[in-house]
Amino acid sequence: MQSAISLSLSSPSPIVRSAVGNTGDACLPTPRSLRFCGLRREAFDSRASLDASSLRLSRLNLHSKHSDLSRVFAVLKGNGTPSSSGYDYDLVIIGAGVGGHGAALHAVEKVNWLCSLHCLDFPPFAVSSSFLLFDFNLLFSCAVLASLKQVHVLKLDILCNVVKKLANLGLKTAIIEGDVVGGTCVNRGCVPSKALLAVSGRMRELQNEHHMKSFGLQVAAAGYDRQGVADHANNLASKIRNNLTNSLKSLGVDILTGVGTILGPQKLKFGKGDSGDKIITAKDIIIATGSVPLVPKGIEVDGKSVITSDHALKLEFVPEWIAIVGSGYIGLEFSDVYTALGSEVTFIEALDQIMPGFDPEIGKLAQRVLINPRKIDSYTGVFASKITPAKDGKPVQIELIDAKTKEPKDTLEVDAALIATGRAPFTQGLGLENINVQTQRGFVPVDERMRVIDANGKLVPHLYCIGDANGKMMLAHAASAQGISVVEQVSGKDHVLNHLSIPAACFTHPEISMVGLTEPQAREKAAKEGFEVSIAKTSFKANTKALAENEGEGMAKLIYRPDNGEILGVHIFGLHAADLIHEASNAIAMGTRIQDIKFAVHAHPTLSEVLDELFKSAKVTYSYLDNTYILRLHQSKLKRNGHNFSYLADGLVKVSTSNTVAEPIAV
C-alpha cells in the first residue's frame, strides 16, 4: 500500500528568497537529532549554505511567519496531552537537580512507539505496514524538508498532524524548584569542582619540572590568579545551569517556582509558604530534593575560615594551612585543588585509615601517589569534637578526641577548616507527615523501584523518591538513572535499576574510579553464597598511551567469579580512570561475562587497552558433571582440542570427553 510520504531529492524545488525574509527574532526549538538525509543543526542555522547535493539551506531565516516551517514547529509546542484522568499533570517532580531534570526530560520525551494507527488519525490511503514502527526524527525531518520545498509530501497537513500526535504522547510534566535549576551538582558540587580540578591538574603539570623536561619542554614558573580561577568555576556552573533550564523549557516542561509540599495523595502545593501558594494535582509525584553538606555537632561554620564544600567552591581565599575533616571523595578532591595552589593540608579521619570508602588495594596505591609526596599529613581514628572559627587574630581551633574512647587526643591551630564529612538529605518541609511517611535519619524510605514506603511498611501509591533524598546512592548520575527508571514505571513498563552497575569517580590527579563491589565486599558475598572470587590486575606502566603521556603510575583491578565469568567489581587508579570505567559498568549493567567481553576490540594505542588487557588476563574455569561440562568457546578451539561438541541455547556448547575425569578448561 502506498505511503502518504514520497521523497523527491533529485530535483529540489527552488527557494524563493522573498518567502523567507528576515521578519522576526522569535526563538524556535531545535530538535536534538535529525538523522534523516544527513540533516543536522545546519538546517536550523541562518548562516548555512545550500547546494542541491547536500540539501544545505542558503541564507534562510526559519523564523519567517511566511514559511511553512513555522507550522511544523508550532505543532511541537505544548507539554504532553492533558491528563485523561483529570489531574493537572501526569507527573510533578519536586526538585530540579540533575535527578529531577533527567526524570522530567525522559517523561516529556516518553513515546509509546507501538501506539495504534487509529490514535494518529491516519487516513485510509496513508496506512502502510512500514508505519507500524515509525521514527519520530524521520517524520520530523520530512516535515521540515517539505515545508522548505526540498521534498514532496502529498499532504503536509497530514504529516504535521502525525508529528503533533507523536510530540504530545509524552507525559504532561511540571518540575518545582525553590532555588535554582541544577541543584547541588551544577551549582555547588560536581560541576564547579571539576572547573577547579581542571586548574589544579594544569598547575600540577606545569609545576613538575622533571615531568616537563621529559617532554623536552621548558616552562617558566607557573602562577595563578585566584579570582580568575574562581570565575572559571562560577561561569561553568552558570552555563550548565542555563543549558538545563533551556532544555526543560524547550521541551515544554512547566517550571513552577517555589517550595513544593505534599498535601495528600496525588495533591501538593508550591510557593513561598504563604497564602499565595497554589495547589495542583498529579497522577504521579517524584521527590528529588537532594542533599546539603553534613555538619557534625560541635562544629561552628562561619563560611569564612570554617567552611563546607558550598563555600570552598567559591575559592574566596587560598589558606596556607587547611584542615580537611573527612577523606572521602569530597575531601580528596579538595586536597588536590588546595595543594596544587600552594596550601598545606591535614586530613582528619574518624576511621583507622584515610580513603576508607575505596578498595583497600587501590587506596594504598592512591595514598602513595596522591598523599605521601604532597604537603599532606593526617590524623586517623579521631573525631573533630569542636571547631571554632578564626576571630580576633586567633586561628581556627580544632579539638580532637579518640574515635573509640572519646578521650582528648590533640588540638590543632590552622588557617582554615573544610568540613567534608558527607551530605545529609534535604527532606524537611516536604509534608511527608500528611501521607504518614517517617524519614530514617532524614532519608525517605523506598523500595527497589523507588516507591515511597509509609510508617506502616506499605507503599504510598503514586509517590516516588530519587537521588540523595532516599540515600541509596548519593551520586548525581545515580539520581538521574533512578528518575528515568521511575518514569519507565509510571509509563507502564516495569524497571528495576541495578545500582551495582552505577560507576563512581574521584577526579584527583590521577583519577580513581570504581563500579560494583570492593574485594572485601565480594569475598563476604562469596562466603555467604558459596562461590569463589578471583582477582586480575593490569598496570598503566604497560600501556603505550600512558607511557607516551609519561603517566604510567596506575593500575586496574578486576574482581570476578571464575566459575561463570561474572564481573563483580572493577577499580581503576590512573590517567582518565573516570572515563575508562564505563566499559566495565556497562558490562555489569548488560550482564556481559568476561568470556564475551574479552573478544571486544580496542583501538591502539589507547588507554582503553588497560581494560582490554585486564579482561584478557582473567581466567574463567567451568565445573563439570560426570563427563560433560559447559563451555562458551569457539568451534575452532574445540576441534583443536579433539573434543566432541554440540550447540546448546544461548551460544553455549556442550562438550563431552572420553576421560573418566575431565579437567576444567580455562578460557
XYZ file of C-alpha atoms in Angstrom:
667
model
C 0.000 0.000 0.000
C 1.205 3.443 -0.840
C 2.598 5.680 1.871
C 1.452 9.272 2.222
C 5.059 10.450 2.107
C 7.121 10.369 -1.055
C 10.548 11.966 -1.367
C 11.956 13.622 -4.437
C 15.539 14.625 -3.759
C 16.914 14.645 -7.280
C 15.305 17.900 -8.352
C 14.544 20.090 -5.376
C 12.219 22.981 -5.902
C 13.833 26.402 -5.960
C 13.508 28.527 -2.862
C 12.085 31.984 -3.316
C 14.138 34.460 -1.294
C 11.217 36.746 -0.544
C 9.316 33.909 1.082
C 11.840 33.521 3.808
C 12.897 37.038 4.599
C 14.121 38.240 7.969
C 10.932 39.154 9.716
C 11.478 38.366 13.374
C 13.711 37.142 16.129
C 11.393 34.686 17.861
C 13.215 31.679 19.205
C 12.214 28.371 17.656
C 13.004 24.998 19.187
C 15.664 22.856 17.572
C 15.281 19.070 17.547
C 18.041 17.177 19.312
C 18.799 14.788 16.495
C 17.909 14.707 12.831
C 19.225 11.505 11.347
C 17.273 11.697 8.113
C 19.077 12.612 4.872
C 22.090 13.795 6.838
C 20.091 16.783 8.104
C 21.772 18.244 11.181
C 21.722 21.518 13.053
C 22.923 23.322 9.929
C 19.342 23.185 8.742
C 18.364 25.468 11.583
C 21.242 27.920 11.191
C 20.565 31.035 9.123
C 24.252 31.086 8.130
C 24.167 27.661 6.476
C 24.728 27.373 2.717
C 22.692 25.451 0.137
C 23.601 23.195 -2.748
C 21.437 20.601 -4.441
C 23.584 17.651 -3.416
C 23.743 18.326 0.291
C 20.350 19.972 0.861
C 22.014 22.638 2.970
C 19.957 25.789 3.197
C 21.004 29.133 1.721
C 20.535 32.242 3.853
C 17.243 31.093 5.227
C 15.566 32.760 8.153
C 13.493 29.935 9.544
C 11.624 32.279 11.860
C 9.706 33.779 8.965
C 5.973 33.793 9.514
C 5.623 33.222 5.775
C 7.471 29.913 5.884
C 5.579 26.643 6.168
C 8.270 25.577 8.621
C 6.567 27.616 11.333
C 3.656 25.206 11.069
C 5.945 22.286 11.820
C 7.429 23.960 14.881
C 4.028 25.169 16.050
C 2.691 21.654 16.388
C 5.563 20.770 18.725
C 4.674 23.420 21.274
C 2.942 22.273 24.414
C 3.570 19.852 27.222
C 2.133 16.452 26.544
C -1.556 15.762 26.404
C -3.918 16.834 29.178
C -4.236 14.071 31.721
C -7.156 11.855 30.811
C -7.712 11.064 34.479
C -8.492 14.650 35.419
C -5.207 15.621 37.112
C -3.396 18.875 36.390
C -0.300 16.918 35.442
C 0.679 13.357 34.700
C 3.915 13.887 36.623
C 5.162 16.512 39.065
C 8.764 16.465 40.267
C 9.806 18.292 43.429
C 13.380 19.438 42.842
C 15.156 20.475 39.633
C 18.577 18.993 40.297
C 20.245 16.509 37.983
C 17.866 13.737 39.092
C 14.709 15.780 38.651
C 15.950 17.174 35.356
C 16.721 13.704 33.985
C 13.309 12.406 35.007
C 11.494 15.401 33.501
C 13.241 15.124 30.146
C 12.582 11.408 29.948
C 8.934 11.966 30.862
C 8.121 14.512 28.160
C 10.002 12.503 25.553
C 8.363 9.244 26.581
C 6.515 7.998 23.497
C 4.712 4.727 23.004
C 6.235 3.840 19.637
C 3.848 0.914 19.282
C 0.707 3.040 19.531
C -2.012 2.173 17.039
C -2.509 3.987 13.772
C -6.000 4.909 14.921
C -4.660 7.229 17.621
C -2.625 9.019 14.949
C -5.670 9.616 12.737
C -4.012 8.245 9.609
C -6.376 8.461 6.629
C -7.001 5.121 4.907
C -4.668 5.804 1.983
C -1.818 6.630 4.367
C -1.836 3.290 6.138
C 1.330 1.341 5.454
C 2.892 -1.613 7.208
C 6.126 0.383 7.369
C 4.401 2.814 9.712
C 3.660 0.239 12.391
C 7.065 1.162 13.812
C 7.935 4.731 12.967
C 10.803 7.078 13.693
C 9.863 10.461 15.085
C 13.111 12.002 13.813
C 12.353 10.785 10.289
C 8.833 12.181 10.341
C 10.018 15.488 11.767
C 12.752 15.711 9.152
C 10.275 15.036 6.360
C 8.023 17.775 7.684
C 10.893 20.254 7.836
C 12.126 19.444 4.338
C 8.606 19.543 2.967
C 7.971 22.959 4.443
C 11.158 24.201 2.789
C 10.080 22.738 -0.575
C 13.028 20.306 -0.504
C 10.893 17.185 -0.669
C 7.459 16.448 -1.997
C 4.829 15.442 0.541
C 1.371 14.544 -0.624
C -0.313 16.067 2.380
C 1.683 18.396 4.649
C -1.354 18.782 6.903
C -1.424 15.024 7.461
C 2.298 14.929 8.236
C 2.091 17.826 10.690
C -0.799 16.077 12.403
C 1.321 12.929 12.772
C 4.204 14.935 14.239
C 1.849 16.692 16.628
C 0.315 13.442 17.793
C 3.736 11.927 18.429
C 5.046 15.005 20.209
C 2.076 15.013 22.550
C 2.372 11.378 23.564
C 4.825 12.337 26.309
C 3.737 12.848 29.918
C 2.398 16.256 30.883
C 5.143 17.240 33.316
C 5.951 20.003 35.801
C 9.009 20.499 37.974
C 9.017 22.521 41.202
C 12.195 24.326 42.235
C 12.604 26.642 45.200
C 16.204 27.622 44.447
C 17.859 27.361 41.033
C 17.739 24.693 38.336
C 20.626 22.249 38.538
C 20.614 21.622 42.277
C 23.765 20.841 44.222
C 25.670 19.150 41.398
C 25.503 22.046 38.950
C 25.633 24.976 41.346
C 27.574 23.795 44.407
C 29.032 20.405 43.586
C 30.396 18.301 40.780
C 30.291 20.946 38.038
C 32.194 23.855 39.659
C 34.529 21.428 41.433
C 35.584 20.000 38.063
C 36.490 23.519 36.948
C 38.753 23.903 39.986
C 40.233 20.454 39.417
C 40.964 21.323 35.789
C 43.041 24.230 37.078
C 44.790 22.093 39.685
C 45.681 19.486 37.067
C 47.334 22.033 34.821
C 49.111 23.713 37.724
C 50.407 20.386 38.938
C 51.779 19.544 35.495
C 53.401 22.932 34.977
C 54.984 22.827 38.421
C 56.540 19.405 37.792
C 59.866 20.384 36.238
C 61.003 16.786 35.808
C 57.771 15.890 34.023
C 58.066 18.816 31.619
C 61.739 18.122 30.880
C 60.867 14.545 29.959
C 58.923 16.009 27.046
C 61.776 18.332 26.146
C 59.773 21.334 27.347
C 60.991 24.312 29.325
C 58.347 26.241 31.229
C 58.781 29.319 33.391
C 57.449 29.342 36.951
C 53.694 28.763 36.919
C 51.346 31.094 38.751
C 47.623 31.688 39.017
C 45.039 34.410 39.534
C 42.733 33.326 42.359
C 39.798 35.408 41.150
C 40.257 34.137 37.618
C 40.157 30.556 38.856
C 37.015 31.282 40.887
C 35.379 32.976 37.894
C 36.077 29.923 35.743
C 34.185 27.716 38.207
C 31.314 30.170 38.554
C 30.988 30.712 34.795
C 30.888 26.983 34.134
C 28.138 26.468 36.715
C 26.151 29.352 35.223
C 26.494 27.983 31.696
C 25.385 24.468 32.627
C 22.531 25.848 34.733
C 21.255 27.873 31.768
C 21.579 24.856 29.493
C 19.463 22.729 31.827
C 16.843 25.459 32.191
C 16.599 25.951 28.436
C 16.329 22.216 27.809
C 13.346 21.999 30.167
C 11.634 24.988 28.574
C 12.282 23.862 25.006
C 10.628 20.519 25.680
C 7.620 22.108 27.321
C 8.235 21.186 30.952
C 6.434 23.641 33.242
C 8.912 25.105 35.757
C 6.998 26.046 38.903
C 8.917 28.363 41.225
C 8.632 27.834 44.958
C 8.815 25.219 47.687
C 6.871 22.037 46.999
C 4.821 20.467 49.786
C 2.774 17.279 49.611
C -0.743 17.801 50.952
C -2.069 14.302 50.437
C -2.266 11.519 47.878
C -1.575 12.983 44.414
C -2.011 16.521 45.738
C 0.588 19.166 46.513
C 1.196 22.894 46.684
C 4.054 25.179 45.713
C 5.023 28.731 46.512
C 6.648 30.766 49.270
C 4.741 29.046 52.049
C 2.101 31.746 52.434
C -1.448 32.419 51.318
C -0.245 32.801 47.750
C 0.644 29.124 47.403
C -1.000 27.277 44.525
C -2.484 23.794 44.790
C -2.079 21.283 41.969
C -2.782 17.604 41.421
C -0.697 14.976 39.694
C -1.177 11.349 38.796
C 2.380 10.641 39.982
C 4.819 12.612 42.142
C 8.600 12.264 42.387
C 10.568 13.675 45.324
C 14.011 14.779 44.137
C 15.077 17.345 46.711
C 18.726 16.276 47.016
C 21.011 16.944 49.961
C 23.037 19.554 51.829
C 26.506 19.408 53.450
C 26.523 17.406 56.685
C 27.994 19.356 59.594
C 28.562 17.272 62.765
C 27.702 18.638 66.195
C 30.306 20.844 67.817
C 31.470 22.395 64.554
C 30.712 26.063 64.005
C 30.627 27.022 60.325
C 31.091 30.734 59.615
C 31.556 30.454 55.838
C 34.953 32.161 56.007
C 37.512 30.213 57.991
C 35.343 27.169 58.742
C 33.619 26.187 55.518
C 31.713 23.459 53.702
C 32.121 22.470 50.071
C 29.475 25.080 49.204
C 31.824 27.840 50.383
C 35.041 26.229 49.186
C 33.877 26.185 45.575
C 33.762 29.982 45.588
C 37.524 29.979 46.313
C 37.342 33.304 48.150
C 40.811 32.675 49.556
C 43.586 30.072 49.497
C 44.811 29.357 53.061
C 48.406 28.453 53.835
C 47.252 25.566 56.015
C 43.835 23.966 55.866
C 42.436 21.019 57.794
C 40.012 18.812 55.864
C 37.630 16.822 58.049
C 36.877 13.637 56.099
C 38.969 11.866 53.468
C 36.292 10.618 51.091
C 35.577 11.865 47.576
C 34.982 15.489 48.581
C 37.992 15.730 50.880
C 40.359 14.089 48.387
C 39.318 16.330 45.512
C 39.743 19.490 47.554
C 43.129 18.312 48.814
C 44.137 18.042 45.151
C 42.994 21.605 44.494
C 44.481 23.209 47.599
C 47.887 21.526 47.382
C 48.194 22.462 43.699
C 47.517 26.087 44.655
C 50.138 26.010 47.399
C 48.301 25.061 50.601
C 49.364 22.538 53.196
C 46.629 20.045 54.084
C 45.864 18.000 57.194
C 43.260 15.244 56.948
C 41.151 14.396 59.997
C 39.558 10.962 59.559
C 37.361 9.131 62.075
C 38.199 5.663 60.721
C 41.519 3.882 61.094
C 42.740 4.755 57.598
C 42.247 7.566 55.146
C 40.241 6.951 51.975
C 38.082 4.336 53.731
C 35.449 4.044 51.017
C 37.812 2.771 48.338
C 39.023 -0.737 47.587
C 41.915 -1.225 50.064
C 44.498 -2.100 47.418
C 43.561 0.860 45.247
C 43.509 3.057 48.341
C 47.066 2.111 49.275
C 48.365 2.897 45.809
C 46.421 6.149 45.681
C 47.806 7.150 49.071
C 51.340 6.547 47.838
C 50.734 8.810 44.817
C 48.165 11.359 45.992
C 49.069 11.819 49.654
C 52.643 10.874 50.527
C 54.563 13.060 48.013
C 52.429 16.131 48.671
C 52.229 18.554 51.555
C 49.615 16.443 53.300
C 49.576 14.835 56.728
C 46.746 13.097 58.513
C 45.142 12.106 61.796
C 43.168 8.852 61.708
C 40.874 7.282 64.286
C 39.882 10.682 65.686
C 36.844 12.961 65.728
C 36.911 16.731 65.440
C 34.737 17.233 68.514
C 34.842 21.014 68.375
C 35.921 23.516 65.727
C 35.967 27.235 66.441
C 36.335 29.739 63.581
C 39.205 32.205 63.473
C 38.472 35.535 65.156
C 40.231 38.370 66.926
C 43.518 37.383 65.320
C 43.340 33.799 66.577
C 43.490 30.867 64.148
C 40.913 28.142 63.734
C 40.879 25.878 66.802
C 40.240 22.133 66.326
C 39.856 19.790 69.288
C 40.465 16.110 68.502
C 39.213 13.132 70.506
C 39.768 9.393 70.097
C 37.018 7.940 67.897
C 36.599 4.891 70.161
C 37.393 6.018 73.693
C 36.319 9.660 73.213
C 39.420 10.716 75.170
C 41.093 14.034 74.166
C 43.910 13.481 71.672
C 45.214 16.787 70.366
C 44.424 20.384 69.490
C 45.206 21.901 66.094
C 45.509 25.528 65.093
C 45.096 26.079 61.349
C 44.202 28.890 58.965
C 41.002 27.241 57.764
C 38.948 24.070 58.106
C 36.868 22.392 55.412
C 34.068 20.127 56.607
C 33.868 17.215 54.154
C 32.069 14.644 56.305
C 29.429 13.805 53.722
C 25.970 15.061 52.916
C 22.574 14.990 54.624
C 19.226 14.557 52.813
C 17.167 17.710 52.309
C 13.701 16.407 53.152
C 12.339 18.828 55.743
C 9.148 20.692 54.875
C 8.003 18.183 52.260
C 4.756 17.440 54.097
C 5.579 13.762 54.490
C 3.546 13.673 57.692
C 0.444 14.279 55.549
C 0.890 10.861 53.955
C 2.160 9.029 57.072
C 5.787 8.772 55.932
C 8.582 8.856 58.504
C 12.140 9.513 57.398
C 15.046 7.367 58.555
C 17.969 9.615 59.532
C 16.377 12.134 57.198
C 16.153 9.762 54.230
C 12.822 8.915 52.625
C 12.345 5.098 52.759
C 11.836 3.497 49.354
C 11.822 0.020 47.808
C 13.944 -1.187 44.880
C 11.630 0.656 42.463
C 11.975 3.976 44.338
C 8.390 3.733 45.603
C 7.937 5.519 48.927
C 7.134 3.373 51.972
C 4.958 4.737 54.787
C 5.307 4.266 58.548
C 3.297 1.023 58.389
C 5.588 -0.517 55.791
C 3.080 -0.069 52.985
C 3.721 1.553 49.630
C 2.350 5.061 49.139
C 0.523 4.930 45.792
C 1.895 7.151 43.012
C 4.716 8.583 45.130
C 8.422 8.047 44.413
C 11.698 9.390 45.774
C 15.002 9.510 43.898
C 18.570 10.679 44.451
C 20.232 11.832 47.646
C 16.864 12.135 49.382
C 16.483 8.332 49.503
C 20.135 7.602 50.382
C 20.532 4.557 48.133
C 23.474 6.010 46.215
C 24.333 9.670 46.681
C 25.619 10.449 43.198
C 24.108 12.857 40.667
C 24.087 10.354 37.810
C 22.534 7.740 40.090
C 19.709 10.174 40.830
C 19.152 10.707 37.112
C 19.139 6.950 36.476
C 16.629 6.441 39.286
C 14.428 9.177 37.835
C 14.455 7.575 34.393
C 13.633 4.219 35.986
C 10.620 5.748 37.739
C 9.363 7.317 34.507
C 9.554 3.895 32.858
C 7.357 2.533 35.629
C 4.729 5.271 35.542
C 4.616 4.813 31.765
C 3.611 1.190 32.230
C 6.955 -0.587 31.849
C 8.402 -2.265 34.916
C 12.037 -1.341 35.521
C 14.459 -2.032 38.365
C 17.784 -0.208 38.389
C 20.900 -2.263 39.159
C 22.844 0.022 41.496
C 25.889 -2.239 41.328
C 26.292 -1.180 37.707
C 26.496 2.540 38.522
C 30.088 3.834 38.412
C 31.684 6.373 40.716
C 34.775 8.516 40.283
C 37.107 10.760 42.241
C 38.653 13.396 39.965
C 42.056 13.707 41.571
C 45.280 13.644 39.541
C 45.470 10.771 38.692
C 41.804 9.817 38.928
C 40.143 6.985 40.815
C 37.069 5.153 39.540
C 35.093 2.113 40.559
C 31.975 0.080 39.869
C 30.471 -2.856 41.703
C 31.921 -4.468 44.814
C 35.265 -3.932 46.522
C 37.369 -7.036 47.175
C 36.305 -7.342 50.857
C 32.639 -6.936 49.853
C 32.977 -9.541 47.116
C 34.648 -12.071 49.425
C 31.955 -11.541 52.055
C 29.265 -12.153 49.439
C 31.126 -15.234 48.169
C 31.351 -16.697 51.665
C 27.601 -16.332 52.126
C 26.588 -17.659 48.716
C 29.271 -20.320 48.292
C 31.340 -19.314 45.280
C 34.972 -18.446 44.621
C 36.402 -14.999 43.903
C 39.352 -14.321 41.634
C 41.370 -11.152 41.051
C 43.037 -9.878 37.870
C 45.234 -6.779 37.640
C 46.939 -4.727 34.956
C 49.303 -1.777 35.179
C 49.318 1.517 33.319
C 53.092 1.062 33.027
C 52.453 -1.486 30.273
C 50.168 0.846 28.312
C 51.668 2.677 25.322
C 49.388 5.711 25.529
C 50.013 6.176 29.253
C 53.770 5.949 28.687
C 53.546 8.469 25.839
C 51.937 10.853 28.329
C 54.588 9.989 30.954
C 51.681 8.904 33.180
C 52.485 5.265 33.833
C 51.512 5.362 37.515
C 48.307 3.410 37.961
C 46.555 0.065 37.914
C 43.243 -1.592 37.092
C 41.747 -4.351 39.195
C 39.060 -6.853 38.230
C 37.073 -8.831 40.802
C 35.143 -11.722 39.266
C 33.726 -15.214 39.606
C 35.986 -17.757 37.929
C 33.200 -20.331 37.685
C 30.927 -18.329 35.397
C 32.780 -15.140 34.394
C 30.510 -12.717 36.249
C 32.092 -9.302 36.822
C 31.704 -8.378 40.491
C 33.705 -5.156 40.532
C 36.287 -3.091 38.669
C 38.553 -0.463 40.232
C 40.925 1.843 38.359
C 43.563 4.295 39.518
C 45.364 6.181 36.788
C 45.139 8.630 33.909
C 41.495 9.239 32.854
C 40.234 6.460 35.109
C 36.854 8.215 35.313
C 36.382 7.762 31.566
C 37.708 4.210 31.403
C 35.332 2.759 33.982
C 32.260 2.847 31.758
C 33.181 -0.198 29.713
C 33.078 -2.189 32.933
C 29.912 -0.547 34.275
C 28.078 -1.156 31.006
C 29.233 -4.778 31.012
C 27.777 -5.242 34.509
C 24.554 -3.478 33.518
C 24.125 -5.662 30.427
C 25.128 -8.865 32.203
C 28.109 -9.368 29.891
C 30.525 -12.043 31.093
C 34.313 -11.945 30.884
C 34.415 -14.753 28.331
C 32.423 -12.498 25.968
C 33.912 -9.066 26.605
C 37.475 -10.344 26.239
C 36.839 -10.615 22.495
C 35.997 -6.904 22.192
C 38.438 -4.917 20.052
C 40.085 -1.743 21.371
C 41.843 0.903 19.312
C 45.627 1.002 19.614
C 47.300 2.820 21.191
C 44.679 3.976 23.691
C 44.172 3.917 27.428
C 41.199 1.618 26.860
C 43.694 -1.187 26.305
C 44.268 -1.179 30.060
C 40.820 -2.749 30.411
C 41.348 -4.890 27.339
C 44.372 -6.490 28.971
C 42.547 -6.686 32.284
C 39.694 -8.779 30.872
C 42.041 -10.928 28.802
C 44.142 -11.745 31.859
C 41.134 -13.146 33.752
C 40.887 -16.945 33.838
C 37.408 -18.428 33.772
C 37.005 -22.130 34.528
C 33.883 -24.257 34.291
C 32.692 -27.004 36.578
C 31.544 -30.305 35.081
C 29.106 -33.070 35.887
C 30.109 -36.665 35.091
C 31.888 -36.476 31.735
C 30.268 -33.276 30.429
C 30.752 -29.624 31.122
C 29.524 -26.420 29.584
C 31.833 -24.002 27.827
C 31.314 -20.812 25.908
C 34.069 -21.493 23.357
C 34.603 -21.102 19.659
C 34.109 -24.183 17.489
C 37.677 -23.983 16.182
C 39.182 -24.299 19.657
C 37.044 -27.317 20.464
C 38.161 -29.057 17.283
C 41.791 -28.362 18.045
C 41.369 -29.889 21.486
C 39.803 -33.004 19.972
C 36.505 -32.693 21.859
C 33.088 -33.684 20.608
C 30.661 -30.840 20.912
C 27.032 -29.924 20.326
C 25.478 -26.457 20.387
C 23.015 -25.551 23.073
C 20.855 -22.471 23.507
C 22.303 -19.013 24.166
C 25.536 -19.733 22.328
C 26.704 -22.351 24.825
C 28.462 -25.530 23.813
C 28.115 -28.907 25.470
C 31.455 -30.706 25.425
C 31.871 -34.440 26.009
C 35.129 -36.228 26.728
C 36.096 -39.894 26.926
C 38.115 -39.319 30.083
C 36.780 -40.575 33.369
C 37.832 -37.299 34.997
C 37.601 -34.130 32.945
C 39.816 -31.189 33.850
C 38.151 -27.756 33.866
C 39.220 -25.665 30.896
C 40.293 -22.036 31.292
C 39.277 -19.537 28.618
